[in-house]
């Protein structure tokens, strides 16, 4: 499959630094937990955390993925639960990409209602706003893109391409 570069590693670094500065301004003084949504957000979370200029705890949640499909099954299940108690804390959910909105909406609901987080904020590296099936707007968005399938910087297709340093469009 052919691939074309959408964002280079330099584009990514620049934007993640801006997002970290914005989060530092907005959330300084909060007892923050960075909640990395596995597996795709691993690199973004790792980079973003290091651009936040105050102490941040780290936890992980894993949800069911697309399997080998390019579109969501619509059913979101939690495969790995976070470990930390978040009832008195602010949680920043960190996702790689929001497409239909189903995954983020369910993670948000779980963190807020089932786990009782005091406050919930959301950050996504990429957003495909025209692909929504349910309404969801993240607080922090790296780049809004057309509804094309992208890989690299943690994002995969059937577990491939995650380790590409930049973001590429996967063309048939
Ligand atoms: P949603 O539930 O449809 O919003 O999908 C969100 C999840 O689907 C993300 O966490 C990704 O794992 C995956 N996903 C959506 N679009 C893409 C893409 O273009 N490339 C790779 N993964 C994607
Ligand atoms: Mg994902």
CSV table of N, CA and C and ligand atoms in Angstrom, one decimal:
chain,number,residue,atom,x,y,z
A,1,UNK,N,0.8,-1.2,0.0
A,1,UNK,CA,0.0,0.0,0.0
A,1,UNK,C,0.9,1.3,0.0
A,2,UNK,N,0.5,2.2,-0.8
A,2,UNK,CA,1.3,3.5,-0.9
A,2,UNK,C,1.0,4.4,0.2
A,3,UNK,N,1.9,5.2,0.6
A,3,UNK,CA,1.7,6.1,1.7
A,3,UNK,C,2.3,7.5,1.4
A,4,UNK,N,1.6,8.5,1.8
A,4,UNK,CA,2.1,9.9,1.6
A,4,UNK,C,2.1,10.6,2.9
A,5,UNK,N,3.1,11.4,3.1
A,5,UNK,CA,3.3,12.0,4.4
A,5,UNK,C,2.4,13.2,4.6
A,6,UNK,N,1.7,13.2,5.7
A,6,UNK,CA,0.7,14.3,6.0
A,6,UNK,C,1.4,15.3,7.0
A,7,UNK,N,2.0,14.7,8.1
A,7,UNK,CA,2.7,15.6,9.0
A,7,UNK,C,4.1,14.9,9.3
A,8,UNK,N,5.1,15.7,9.2
A,8,UNK,CA,6.5,15.2,9.5
A,8,UNK,C,6.7,15.2,11.0
A,9,UNK,N,7.8,14.6,11.4
A,9,UNK,CA,8.2,14.5,12.8
A,9,UNK,C,8.4,16.0,13.3
A,10,UNK,N,8.9,16.9,12.5
A,10,UNK,CA,9.1,18.3,12.9
A,10,UNK,C,7.7,18.9,13.1
A,11,UNK,N,6.7,18.7,12.2
A,11,UNK,CA,5.4,19.2,12.4
A,11,UNK,C,4.8,18.8,13.7
A,12,UNK,N,5.0,17.5,14.0
A,12,UNK,CA,4.4,16.8,15.2
A,12,UNK,C,5.1,17.5,16.4
A,13,UNK,N,6.4,17.6,16.5
A,13,UNK,CA,7.1,18.1,17.6
A,13,UNK,C,6.6,19.5,17.9
A,14,UNK,N,6.5,20.3,16.9
A,14,UNK,CA,6.1,21.7,17.0
A,14,UNK,C,4.7,21.8,17.7
A,15,UNK,N,3.8,21.0,17.1
A,15,UNK,CA,2.4,21.1,17.6
A,15,UNK,C,2.2,20.5,19.0
A,16,UNK,N,2.9,19.5,19.3
A,16,UNK,CA,2.8,18.9,20.6
A,16,UNK,C,3.4,19.8,21.7
A,17,UNK,N,4.4,20.6,21.3
A,17,UNK,CA,5.0,21.6,22.3
A,17,UNK,C,4.0,22.7,22.5
A,18,UNK,N,3.3,23.1,21.5
A,18,UNK,CA,2.2,24.1,21.7
A,18,UNK,C,1.1,23.6,22.6
A,19,UNK,N,0.7,22.3,22.3
A,19,UNK,CA,-0.4,21.7,23.2
A,19,UNK,C,0.1,21.6,24.6
A,20,UNK,N,1.3,21.2,24.8
A,20,UNK,CA,1.8,21.1,26.2
A,20,UNK,C,1.8,22.5,26.9
A,21,UNK,N,2.2,23.5,26.2
A,21,UNK,CA,2.2,24.9,26.8
A,21,UNK,C,0.8,25.3,27.1
A,22,UNK,N,-0.2,25.0,26.3
A,22,UNK,CA,-1.6,25.3,26.5
A,22,UNK,C,-2.1,24.6,27.8
A,23,UNK,N,-1.8,23.3,27.8
A,23,UNK,CA,-2.2,22.5,29.0
A,23,UNK,C,-1.6,23.0,30.3
A,24,UNK,N,-0.3,23.4,30.2
A,24,UNK,CA,0.4,23.9,31.3
A,24,UNK,C,-0.3,25.2,31.9
A,25,UNK,N,-0.7,26.0,30.9
A,25,UNK,CA,-1.4,27.3,31.3
A,25,UNK,C,-2.7,27.0,32.0
A,26,UNK,N,-3.5,26.1,31.3
A,26,UNK,CA,-4.8,25.8,31.8
A,26,UNK,C,-4.9,25.0,33.0
A,27,UNK,N,-4.0,24.0,33.2
A,27,UNK,CA,-4.2,23.0,34.2
A,27,UNK,C,-3.2,23.0,35.3
A,28,UNK,N,-2.3,24.0,35.3
A,28,UNK,CA,-1.3,24.2,36.4
A,28,UNK,C,-2.1,24.2,37.8
A,29,UNK,N,-1.6,23.5,38.8
A,29,UNK,CA,-2.3,23.5,40.1
A,29,UNK,C,-3.3,22.4,40.2
A,30,UNK,N,-3.6,21.7,39.1
A,30,UNK,CA,-4.5,20.6,39.2
A,30,UNK,C,-3.7,19.4,39.6
A,31,UNK,N,-4.3,18.4,40.2
A,31,UNK,CA,-3.6,17.2,40.6
A,31,UNK,C,-3.9,16.2,39.4
A,32,UNK,N,-3.0,16.3,38.4
A,32,UNK,CA,-3.4,15.8,37.1
A,32,UNK,C,-2.9,14.3,36.9
A,33,UNK,N,-3.8,13.6,36.3
A,33,UNK,CA,-3.4,12.2,35.8
A,33,UNK,C,-3.5,12.2,34.3
A,34,UNK,N,-2.4,11.9,33.6
A,34,UNK,CA,-2.4,11.7,32.2
A,34,UNK,C,-2.9,10.3,31.9
A,35,UNK,N,-4.1,10.1,31.2
A,35,UNK,CA,-4.7,8.8,31.0
A,35,UNK,C,-4.5,8.4,29.5
A,36,UNK,N,-3.4,7.6,29.3
A,36,UNK,CA,-3.1,7.2,27.9
A,36,UNK,C,-4.0,6.1,27.4
A,37,UNK,N,-4.6,6.3,26.3
A,37,UNK,CA,-5.5,5.3,25.7
A,37,UNK,C,-4.6,4.4,24.8
A,38,UNK,N,-4.4,3.2,25.3
A,38,UNK,CA,-3.6,2.3,24.6
A,38,UNK,C,-4.3,1.7,23.4
A,39,UNK,N,-3.6,1.3,22.3
A,39,UNK,CA,-2.1,1.4,22.3
A,39,UNK,C,-1.7,2.7,21.5
A,40,UNK,N,-2.6,3.2,20.7
A,40,UNK,CA,-2.2,4.2,19.7
A,40,UNK,C,-1.7,5.5,20.2
A,41,UNK,N,-2.1,5.9,21.4
A,41,UNK,CA,-1.7,7.2,22.0
A,41,UNK,C,-0.4,7.1,22.7
A,42,UNK,N,0.3,6.0,22.7
A,42,UNK,CA,1.5,5.8,23.5
A,42,UNK,C,2.6,6.9,23.2
A,43,UNK,N,2.9,7.1,21.9
A,43,UNK,CA,3.9,8.1,21.6
A,43,UNK,C,3.5,9.5,21.8
A,44,UNK,N,2.3,9.8,21.5
A,44,UNK,CA,1.7,11.2,21.7
A,44,UNK,C,1.7,11.5,23.2
A,45,UNK,N,1.2,10.5,24.0
A,45,UNK,CA,1.2,10.7,25.5
A,45,UNK,C,2.6,11.0,26.0
A,46,UNK,N,3.5,10.1,25.6
A,46,UNK,CA,4.9,10.2,26.0
A,46,UNK,C,5.5,11.6,25.7
A,47,UNK,N,5.2,12.1,24.5
A,47,UNK,CA,5.8,13.4,24.1
A,47,UNK,C,5.0,14.6,24.8
A,48,UNK,N,3.7,14.4,24.9
A,48,UNK,CA,2.9,15.5,25.4
A,48,UNK,C,3.2,15.7,26.9
A,49,UNK,N,3.3,14.6,27.7
A,49,UNK,CA,3.6,14.7,29.1
A,49,UNK,C,4.9,15.5,29.4
A,50,UNK,N,5.9,15.3,28.5
A,50,UNK,CA,7.2,15.9,28.7
A,50,UNK,C,7.2,17.4,28.3
A,51,UNK,N,6.0,17.8,27.7
A,51,UNK,CA,5.9,19.3,27.4
A,51,UNK,C,4.9,19.9,28.4
A,52,UNK,N,4.6,19.2,29.4
A,52,UNK,CA,3.8,19.8,30.5
A,52,UNK,C,4.7,20.1,31.7
A,53,UNK,N,4.7,21.4,32.1
A,53,UNK,CA,5.7,21.9,33.0
A,53,UNK,C,5.4,21.8,34.5
A,54,UNK,N,4.5,20.9,34.8
A,54,UNK,CA,4.2,20.6,36.3
A,54,UNK,C,4.1,19.1,36.4
A,55,UNK,N,4.1,18.6,37.7
A,55,UNK,CA,4.1,17.2,37.9
A,55,UNK,C,2.8,16.5,37.4
A,56,UNK,N,2.9,15.4,36.7
A,56,UNK,CA,1.7,14.7,36.1
A,56,UNK,C,1.9,13.2,36.4
A,57,UNK,N,0.8,12.6,37.0
A,57,UNK,CA,0.8,11.2,37.1
A,57,UNK,C,0.4,10.5,35.8
A,58,UNK,N,0.8,9.2,35.7
A,58,UNK,CA,0.5,8.5,34.4
A,58,UNK,C,-0.3,7.2,34.7
A,59,UNK,N,-1.3,7.0,33.9
A,59,UNK,CA,-2.1,5.8,34.0
A,59,UNK,C,-2.5,5.4,32.6
A,60,UNK,N,-2.9,4.1,32.4
A,60,UNK,CA,-3.3,3.6,31.1
A,60,UNK,C,-4.7,3.0,31.1
A,61,UNK,N,-5.4,3.1,30.0
A,61,UNK,CA,-6.6,2.4,29.8
A,61,UNK,C,-6.5,1.8,28.4
A,62,UNK,N,-7.0,0.6,28.3
A,62,UNK,CA,-7.0,0.0,26.9
A,62,UNK,C,-8.5,-0.4,26.6
A,63,UNK,N,-8.9,0.0,25.4
A,63,UNK,CA,-10.2,-0.3,24.9
A,63,UNK,C,-10.1,-1.2,23.7
A,64,UNK,N,-11.2,-1.8,23.4
A,64,UNK,CA,-11.3,-2.7,22.2
A,64,UNK,C,-10.9,-1.9,20.9
A,65,UNK,N,-10.2,-2.5,20.0
A,65,UNK,CA,-9.8,-1.8,18.8
A,65,UNK,C,-10.6,-2.2,17.7
A,66,UNK,N,-10.3,-1.7,16.5
A,66,UNK,CA,-11.0,-2.0,15.3
A,66,UNK,C,-10.7,-3.4,14.8
A,67,UNK,N,-9.8,-4.1,15.4
A,67,UNK,CA,-9.4,-5.4,14.8
A,67,UNK,C,-8.6,-5.1,13.5
A,68,UNK,N,-8.9,-5.7,12.5
A,68,UNK,CA,-8.2,-5.4,11.2
A,68,UNK,C,-9.1,-4.6,10.3
A,69,UNK,N,-10.1,-4.0,10.8
A,69,UNK,CA,-11.0,-3.2,9.9
A,69,UNK,C,-10.5,-1.7,10.0
A,70,UNK,N,-11.0,-0.9,9.0
A,70,UNK,CA,-10.7,0.5,9.0
A,70,UNK,C,-11.9,1.3,9.6
A,71,UNK,N,-13.0,0.7,9.9
A,71,UNK,CA,-14.1,1.4,10.5
A,71,UNK,C,-14.5,0.7,11.8
A,72,UNK,N,-15.1,1.5,12.7
A,72,UNK,CA,-15.4,1.0,14.1
A,72,UNK,C,-16.5,0.0,14.0
A,73,UNK,N,-16.5,-1.0,14.9
A,73,UNK,CA,-17.6,-1.9,15.1
A,73,UNK,C,-18.7,-1.3,15.8
A,74,UNK,N,-18.4,-0.2,16.5
A,74,UNK,CA,-19.5,0.5,17.2
A,74,UNK,C,-19.6,0.1,18.7
A,75,UNK,N,-19.0,-1.0,19.0
A,75,UNK,CA,-19.0,-1.6,20.4
A,75,UNK,C,-17.7,-1.3,21.0
A,76,UNK,N,-17.7,-0.6,22.2
A,76,UNK,CA,-16.4,-0.3,22.8
A,76,UNK,C,-16.4,-1.0,24.2
A,77,UNK,N,-15.4,-1.9,24.4
A,77,UNK,CA,-15.2,-2.5,25.6
A,77,UNK,C,-13.9,-2.2,26.2
A,78,UNK,N,-13.8,-2.2,27.6
A,78,UNK,CA,-12.6,-1.9,28.3
A,78,UNK,C,-11.8,-3.2,28.5
A,79,UNK,N,-10.6,-3.2,27.9
A,79,UNK,CA,-9.7,-4.4,28.0
A,79,UNK,C,-8.7,-4.3,29.2
A,80,UNK,N,-8.4,-3.0,29.6
A,80,UNK,CA,-7.5,-2.8,30.7
A,80,UNK,C,-7.9,-1.6,31.5
A,81,UNK,N,-8.2,-1.8,32.8
A,81,UNK,CA,-8.7,-0.7,33.6
A,81,UNK,C,-7.5,0.1,34.2
A,82,UNK,N,-7.7,1.4,34.4
A,82,UNK,CA,-6.7,2.2,35.0
A,82,UNK,C,-6.5,1.8,36.5
A,83,UNK,N,-5.3,2.0,37.0
A,83,UNK,CA,-5.0,1.6,38.4
A,83,UNK,C,-5.3,2.7,39.4
A,84,UNK,N,-5.1,3.9,39.1
A,84,UNK,CA,-5.1,5.0,40.1
A,84,UNK,C,-6.5,5.4,40.5
A,85,UNK,N,-6.6,5.8,41.8
A,85,UNK,CA,-7.9,6.4,42.3
A,85,UNK,C,-7.9,7.8,41.8
A,86,UNK,N,-9.0,8.2,41.1
A,86,UNK,CA,-9.1,9.5,40.5
A,86,UNK,C,-10.2,10.3,41.0
A,87,UNK,N,-10.8,9.9,42.2
A,87,UNK,CA,-12.0,10.6,42.7
A,87,UNK,C,-11.7,12.1,43.1
A,88,UNK,N,-10.5,12.4,43.5
A,88,UNK,CA,-10.2,13.8,43.9
A,88,UNK,C,-9.3,14.5,42.9
A,89,UNK,N,-9.2,13.9,41.7
A,89,UNK,CA,-8.2,14.4,40.7
A,89,UNK,C,-8.7,14.7,39.4
A,90,UNK,N,-8.0,15.5,38.6
A,90,UNK,CA,-8.3,15.9,37.2
A,90,UNK,C,-7.6,14.8,36.3
A,91,UNK,N,-8.4,14.3,35.4
A,91,UNK,CA,-7.9,13.3,34.5
A,91,UNK,C,-7.8,13.9,33.1
A,92,UNK,N,-6.7,13.9,32.4
A,92,UNK,CA,-6.6,14.3,31.0
A,92,UNK,C,-6.5,13.0,30.2
A,93,UNK,N,-7.6,12.7,29.5
A,93,UNK,CA,-7.6,11.5,28.6
A,93,UNK,C,-6.9,11.9,27.3
A,94,UNK,N,-5.9,11.0,27.0
A,94,UNK,CA,-5.0,11.3,25.8
A,94,UNK,C,-5.2,10.2,24.8
A,95,UNK,N,-5.8,10.6,23.6
A,95,UNK,CA,-6.1,9.7,22.5
A,95,UNK,C,-5.3,10.0,21.3
A,96,UNK,N,-5.1,9.1,20.4
A,96,UNK,CA,-4.4,9.3,19.2
A,96,UNK,C,-5.2,10.0,18.2
A,97,UNK,N,-6.5,9.6,18.0
A,97,UNK,CA,-7.3,10.1,17.0
A,97,UNK,C,-8.8,9.9,17.3
A,98,UNK,N,-9.6,10.9,17.0
A,98,UNK,CA,-11.1,10.8,17.2
A,98,UNK,C,-11.7,10.7,15.8
A,99,UNK,N,-12.5,9.6,15.6
A,99,UNK,CA,-13.1,9.4,14.3
A,99,UNK,C,-14.6,9.4,14.4
A,100,UNK,N,-15.3,8.3,14.7
A,100,UNK,CA,-16.7,8.4,14.9
A,100,UNK,C,-17.1,9.1,16.2
A,101,UNK,N,-16.1,9.1,17.2
A,101,UNK,CA,-16.4,9.6,18.5
A,101,UNK,C,-16.8,8.6,19.5
A,102,UNK,N,-17.1,7.4,19.1
A,102,UNK,CA,-17.6,6.3,20.0
A,102,UNK,C,-16.6,6.0,21.1
A,103,UNK,N,-15.4,5.8,20.7
A,103,UNK,CA,-14.4,5.4,21.7
A,103,UNK,C,-14.2,6.5,22.8
A,104,UNK,N,-14.0,7.7,22.4
A,104,UNK,CA,-13.8,8.8,23.3
A,104,UNK,C,-15.0,9.0,24.2
A,105,UNK,N,-16.1,8.9,23.6
A,105,UNK,CA,-17.4,9.1,24.4
A,105,UNK,C,-17.5,8.1,25.5
A,106,UNK,N,-17.1,6.8,25.2
A,106,UNK,CA,-17.2,5.8,26.2
A,106,UNK,C,-16.1,5.9,27.2
A,107,UNK,N,-14.9,6.2,26.8
A,107,UNK,CA,-13.8,6.4,27.8
A,107,UNK,C,-14.1,7.6,28.7
A,108,UNK,N,-14.7,8.6,28.2
A,108,UNK,CA,-15.0,9.8,29.0
A,108,UNK,C,-16.1,9.4,30.0
A,109,UNK,N,-17.1,8.7,29.5
A,109,UNK,CA,-18.2,8.2,30.4
A,109,UNK,C,-17.7,7.3,31.6
A,110,UNK,N,-16.8,6.4,31.2
A,110,UNK,CA,-16.2,5.5,32.2
A,110,UNK,C,-15.4,6.2,33.2
A,111,UNK,N,-14.5,7.1,32.8
A,111,UNK,CA,-13.6,7.8,33.7
A,111,UNK,C,-14.5,8.8,34.6
A,112,UNK,N,-15.4,9.4,34.0
A,112,UNK,CA,-16.2,10.4,34.8
A,112,UNK,C,-17.3,9.7,35.7
A,113,UNK,N,-18.0,8.8,35.2
A,113,UNK,CA,-19.1,8.2,35.9
A,113,UNK,C,-18.7,6.9,36.7
A,114,UNK,N,-18.1,5.9,36.0
A,114,UNK,CA,-17.8,4.7,36.7
A,114,UNK,C,-16.6,4.9,37.7
A,115,UNK,N,-15.6,5.7,37.3
A,115,UNK,CA,-14.5,5.9,38.2
A,115,UNK,C,-14.5,7.2,39.0
A,116,UNK,N,-15.5,8.0,38.7
A,116,UNK,CA,-15.8,9.2,39.5
A,116,UNK,C,-14.7,10.3,39.5
A,117,UNK,N,-14.0,10.4,38.4
A,117,UNK,CA,-13.0,11.5,38.4
A,117,UNK,C,-13.6,12.9,38.7
A,118,UNK,N,-12.8,13.7,39.4
A,118,UNK,CA,-13.4,15.0,39.8
A,118,UNK,C,-13.6,15.9,38.6
A,119,UNK,N,-12.6,15.9,37.7
A,119,UNK,CA,-12.7,16.7,36.4
A,119,UNK,C,-12.1,15.8,35.3
A,120,UNK,N,-12.7,16.0,34.1
A,120,UNK,CA,-12.1,15.2,33.0
A,120,UNK,C,-11.8,16.2,31.8
A,121,UNK,N,-10.6,16.2,31.3
A,121,UNK,CA,-10.3,16.9,30.1
A,121,UNK,C,-9.8,15.9,29.0
A,122,UNK,N,-9.9,16.3,27.8
A,122,UNK,CA,-9.5,15.4,26.7
A,122,UNK,C,-8.6,16.0,25.7
A,123,UNK,N,-7.6,15.2,25.3
A,123,UNK,CA,-6.6,15.7,24.3
A,123,UNK,C,-6.5,14.6,23.2
A,124,UNK,N,-6.6,15.0,22.0
A,124,UNK,CA,-6.4,14.1,20.9
A,124,UNK,C,-5.4,14.7,19.9
A,125,UNK,N,-4.5,13.8,19.4
A,125,UNK,CA,-3.5,14.3,18.5
A,125,UNK,C,-4.2,14.7,17.2
A,126,UNK,N,-5.0,13.8,16.7
A,126,UNK,CA,-5.7,14.0,15.4
A,126,UNK,C,-7.2,14.0,15.6
A,127,UNK,N,-7.9,14.7,14.8
A,127,UNK,CA,-9.4,14.7,14.8
A,127,UNK,C,-9.9,14.6,13.4
A,128,UNK,N,-10.9,13.8,13.2
A,128,UNK,CA,-11.7,13.8,11.9
A,128,UNK,C,-13.1,14.2,12.2
A,129,UNK,N,-13.3,15.5,12.3
A,129,UNK,CA,-14.6,16.0,12.8
A,129,UNK,C,-15.8,15.7,11.9
A,130,UNK,N,-15.5,15.4,10.6
A,130,UNK,CA,-16.6,15.1,9.7
A,130,UNK,C,-17.0,13.7,9.7
A,131,UNK,N,-16.3,12.8,10.5
A,131,UNK,CA,-16.6,11.4,10.5
A,131,UNK,C,-17.4,11.0,11.8
A,132,UNK,N,-17.9,12.0,12.5
A,132,UNK,CA,-18.6,11.7,13.8
A,132,UNK,C,-19.9,10.9,13.6
A,133,UNK,N,-20.1,9.9,14.4
A,133,UNK,CA,-21.4,9.3,14.6
A,133,UNK,C,-22.1,9.7,15.8
A,134,UNK,N,-21.3,10.1,16.8
A,134,UNK,CA,-21.8,10.7,18.0
A,134,UNK,C,-21.0,12.0,18.3
A,135,UNK,N,-21.7,13.0,18.9
A,135,UNK,CA,-21.1,14.3,19.1
A,135,UNK,C,-19.9,14.2,20.2
A,136,UNK,N,-18.8,14.7,19.8
A,136,UNK,CA,-17.7,14.8,20.8
A,136,UNK,C,-16.7,15.8,20.4
A,137,UNK,N,-16.4,16.7,21.3
A,137,UNK,CA,-15.4,17.7,21.0
A,137,UNK,C,-14.3,17.7,22.1
A,138,UNK,N,-13.1,17.4,21.6
A,138,UNK,CA,-11.9,17.3,22.6
A,138,UNK,C,-11.5,18.8,23.0
A,139,UNK,N,-11.0,18.9,24.2
A,139,UNK,CA,-10.5,20.2,24.7
A,139,UNK,C,-9.2,20.6,24.0
A,140,UNK,N,-8.4,19.6,23.7
A,140,UNK,CA,-7.1,19.9,23.0
A,140,UNK,C,-7.0,19.1,21.8
A,141,UNK,N,-6.8,19.7,20.6
A,141,UNK,CA,-6.7,19.0,19.3
A,141,UNK,C,-5.4,19.3,18.6
A,142,UNK,N,-4.6,18.3,18.3
A,142,UNK,CA,-3.4,18.6,17.6
A,142,UNK,C,-3.7,19.1,16.2
A,143,UNK,N,-4.3,18.3,15.3
A,143,UNK,CA,-4.6,18.7,13.9
A,143,UNK,C,-6.0,18.1,13.6
A,144,UNK,N,-6.8,18.9,12.9
A,144,UNK,CA,-8.0,18.3,12.3
A,144,UNK,C,-7.7,17.9,10.9
A,145,UNK,N,-8.2,16.8,10.5
A,145,UNK,CA,-7.8,16.2,9.2
A,145,UNK,C,-9.1,15.7,8.4
A,146,UNK,N,-9.0,15.5,7.1
A,146,UNK,CA,-10.0,14.9,6.4
A,146,UNK,C,-10.2,13.5,6.8
A,147,UNK,N,-11.4,12.9,6.5
A,147,UNK,CA,-11.6,11.5,7.0
A,147,UNK,C,-10.9,10.5,6.2
A,148,UNK,N,-9.5,10.5,6.1
A,148,UNK,CA,-8.7,9.5,5.5
A,148,UNK,C,-8.1,8.7,6.5
A,149,UNK,N,-7.7,7.5,6.2
A,149,UNK,CA,-7.0,6.6,7.1
A,149,UNK,C,-5.5,6.9,7.2
A,150,UNK,N,-5.1,7.2,8.4
A,150,UNK,CA,-3.7,7.6,8.6
A,150,UNK,C,-3.0,6.6,9.5
A,151,UNK,N,-1.7,6.5,9.4
A,151,UNK,CA,-0.9,5.6,10.2
A,151,UNK,C,0.4,6.3,10.6
A,152,UNK,N,1.1,5.7,11.6
A,152,UNK,CA,2.4,6.3,12.1
A,152,UNK,C,2.2,7.0,13.4
A,153,UNK,N,3.3,7.3,14.1
A,153,UNK,CA,3.3,8.0,15.3
A,153,UNK,C,2.3,7.3,16.3
A,154,UNK,N,2.3,6.0,16.3
A,154,UNK,CA,1.5,5.2,17.2
A,154,UNK,C,0.2,4.6,16.5
A,155,UNK,N,-0.2,5.2,15.4
A,155,UNK,CA,-1.4,4.8,14.8
A,155,UNK,C,-1.1,3.6,13.9
A,156,UNK,N,-2.0,2.6,13.9
A,156,UNK,CA,-1.7,1.4,13.1
A,156,UNK,C,-2.8,1.1,12.1
A,157,UNK,N,-2.5,0.2,11.2
A,157,UNK,CA,-3.5,-0.5,10.4
A,157,UNK,C,-3.2,-2.0,10.6
A,158,UNK,N,-4.1,-2.8,11.3
A,158,UNK,CA,-3.8,-4.2,11.6
A,158,UNK,C,-2.5,-4.4,12.3
A,159,UNK,N,-2.2,-3.5,13.2
A,159,UNK,CA,-0.9,-3.6,14.1
A,159,UNK,C,0.4,-3.3,13.3
A,160,UNK,N,0.2,-2.8,12.1
A,160,UNK,CA,1.4,-2.4,11.3
A,160,UNK,C,1.5,-0.8,11.3
A,161,UNK,N,2.7,-0.4,11.0
A,161,UNK,CA,3.1,1.1,10.8
A,161,UNK,C,3.1,1.9,12.1
A,162,UNK,N,3.0,1.4,13.3
A,162,UNK,CA,2.9,2.2,14.4
A,162,UNK,C,4.3,3.0,14.6
A,163,UNK,N,5.4,2.4,14.2
A,163,UNK,CA,6.7,2.9,14.5
A,163,UNK,C,7.2,3.9,13.4
A,164,UNK,N,6.4,4.2,12.5
A,164,UNK,CA,6.7,5.3,11.5
A,164,UNK,C,6.8,6.6,12.3
A,165,UNK,N,7.9,7.4,12.2
A,165,UNK,CA,7.9,8.6,13.0
A,165,UNK,C,7.0,9.7,12.6
A,166,UNK,N,6.5,9.7,11.4
A,166,UNK,CA,5.6,10.8,11.0
A,166,UNK,C,4.2,10.2,10.7
A,167,UNK,N,3.3,11.1,10.4
A,167,UNK,CA,1.9,10.7,10.1
A,167,UNK,C,1.8,10.5,8.6
A,168,UNK,N,1.3,9.4,8.1
A,168,UNK,CA,1.2,9.1,6.7
A,168,UNK,C,-0.3,8.7,6.4
A,169,UNK,N,-0.7,9.1,5.2
A,169,UNK,CA,-2.0,8.7,4.7
A,169,UNK,C,-1.8,7.3,4.0
A,170,UNK,N,-2.7,6.3,4.4
A,170,UNK,CA,-2.6,5.0,3.8
A,170,UNK,C,-3.6,5.0,2.6
A,171,UNK,N,-3.0,4.8,1.5
A,171,UNK,CA,-3.9,4.8,0.3
A,171,UNK,C,-4.0,3.3,-0.2
A,172,UNK,N,-5.1,3.0,-0.8
A,172,UNK,CA,-5.3,1.6,-1.3
A,172,UNK,C,-4.4,1.4,-2.5
B,1,LIG,P1,-13.7,6.2,17.0
B,1,LIG,O1,-14.3,5.4,18.1
B,1,LIG,O2,-14.4,5.9,15.7
B,1,LIG,O3,-13.7,7.7,17.2
B,1,LIG,O4,-12.2,5.7,16.7
B,1,LIG,C1,-11.2,6.0,17.5
B,1,LIG,C2,-10.1,4.9,17.4
B,1,LIG,O5,-10.1,4.3,16.1
B,1,LIG,C3,-8.8,5.5,17.6
B,1,LIG,O6,-8.4,5.4,18.9
B,1,LIG,C4,-7.9,4.7,16.6
B,1,LIG,O7,-7.4,3.6,17.3
B,1,LIG,C5,-8.8,4.2,15.6
B,1,LIG,N1,-8.7,5.0,14.3
B,1,LIG,C6,-9.6,5.8,13.8
B,1,LIG,N2,-9.2,6.4,12.7
B,1,LIG,C7,-8.0,5.9,12.5
B,1,LIG,C8,-7.0,6.1,11.4
B,1,LIG,O8,-7.2,6.9,10.5
B,1,LIG,N3,-5.9,5.4,11.6
B,1,LIG,C9,-5.6,4.5,12.6
B,1,LIG,N4,-6.5,4.3,13.6
B,1,LIG,C10,-7.7,5.0,13.5
B,2,LIG,MG1,-6.7,4.0,19.3
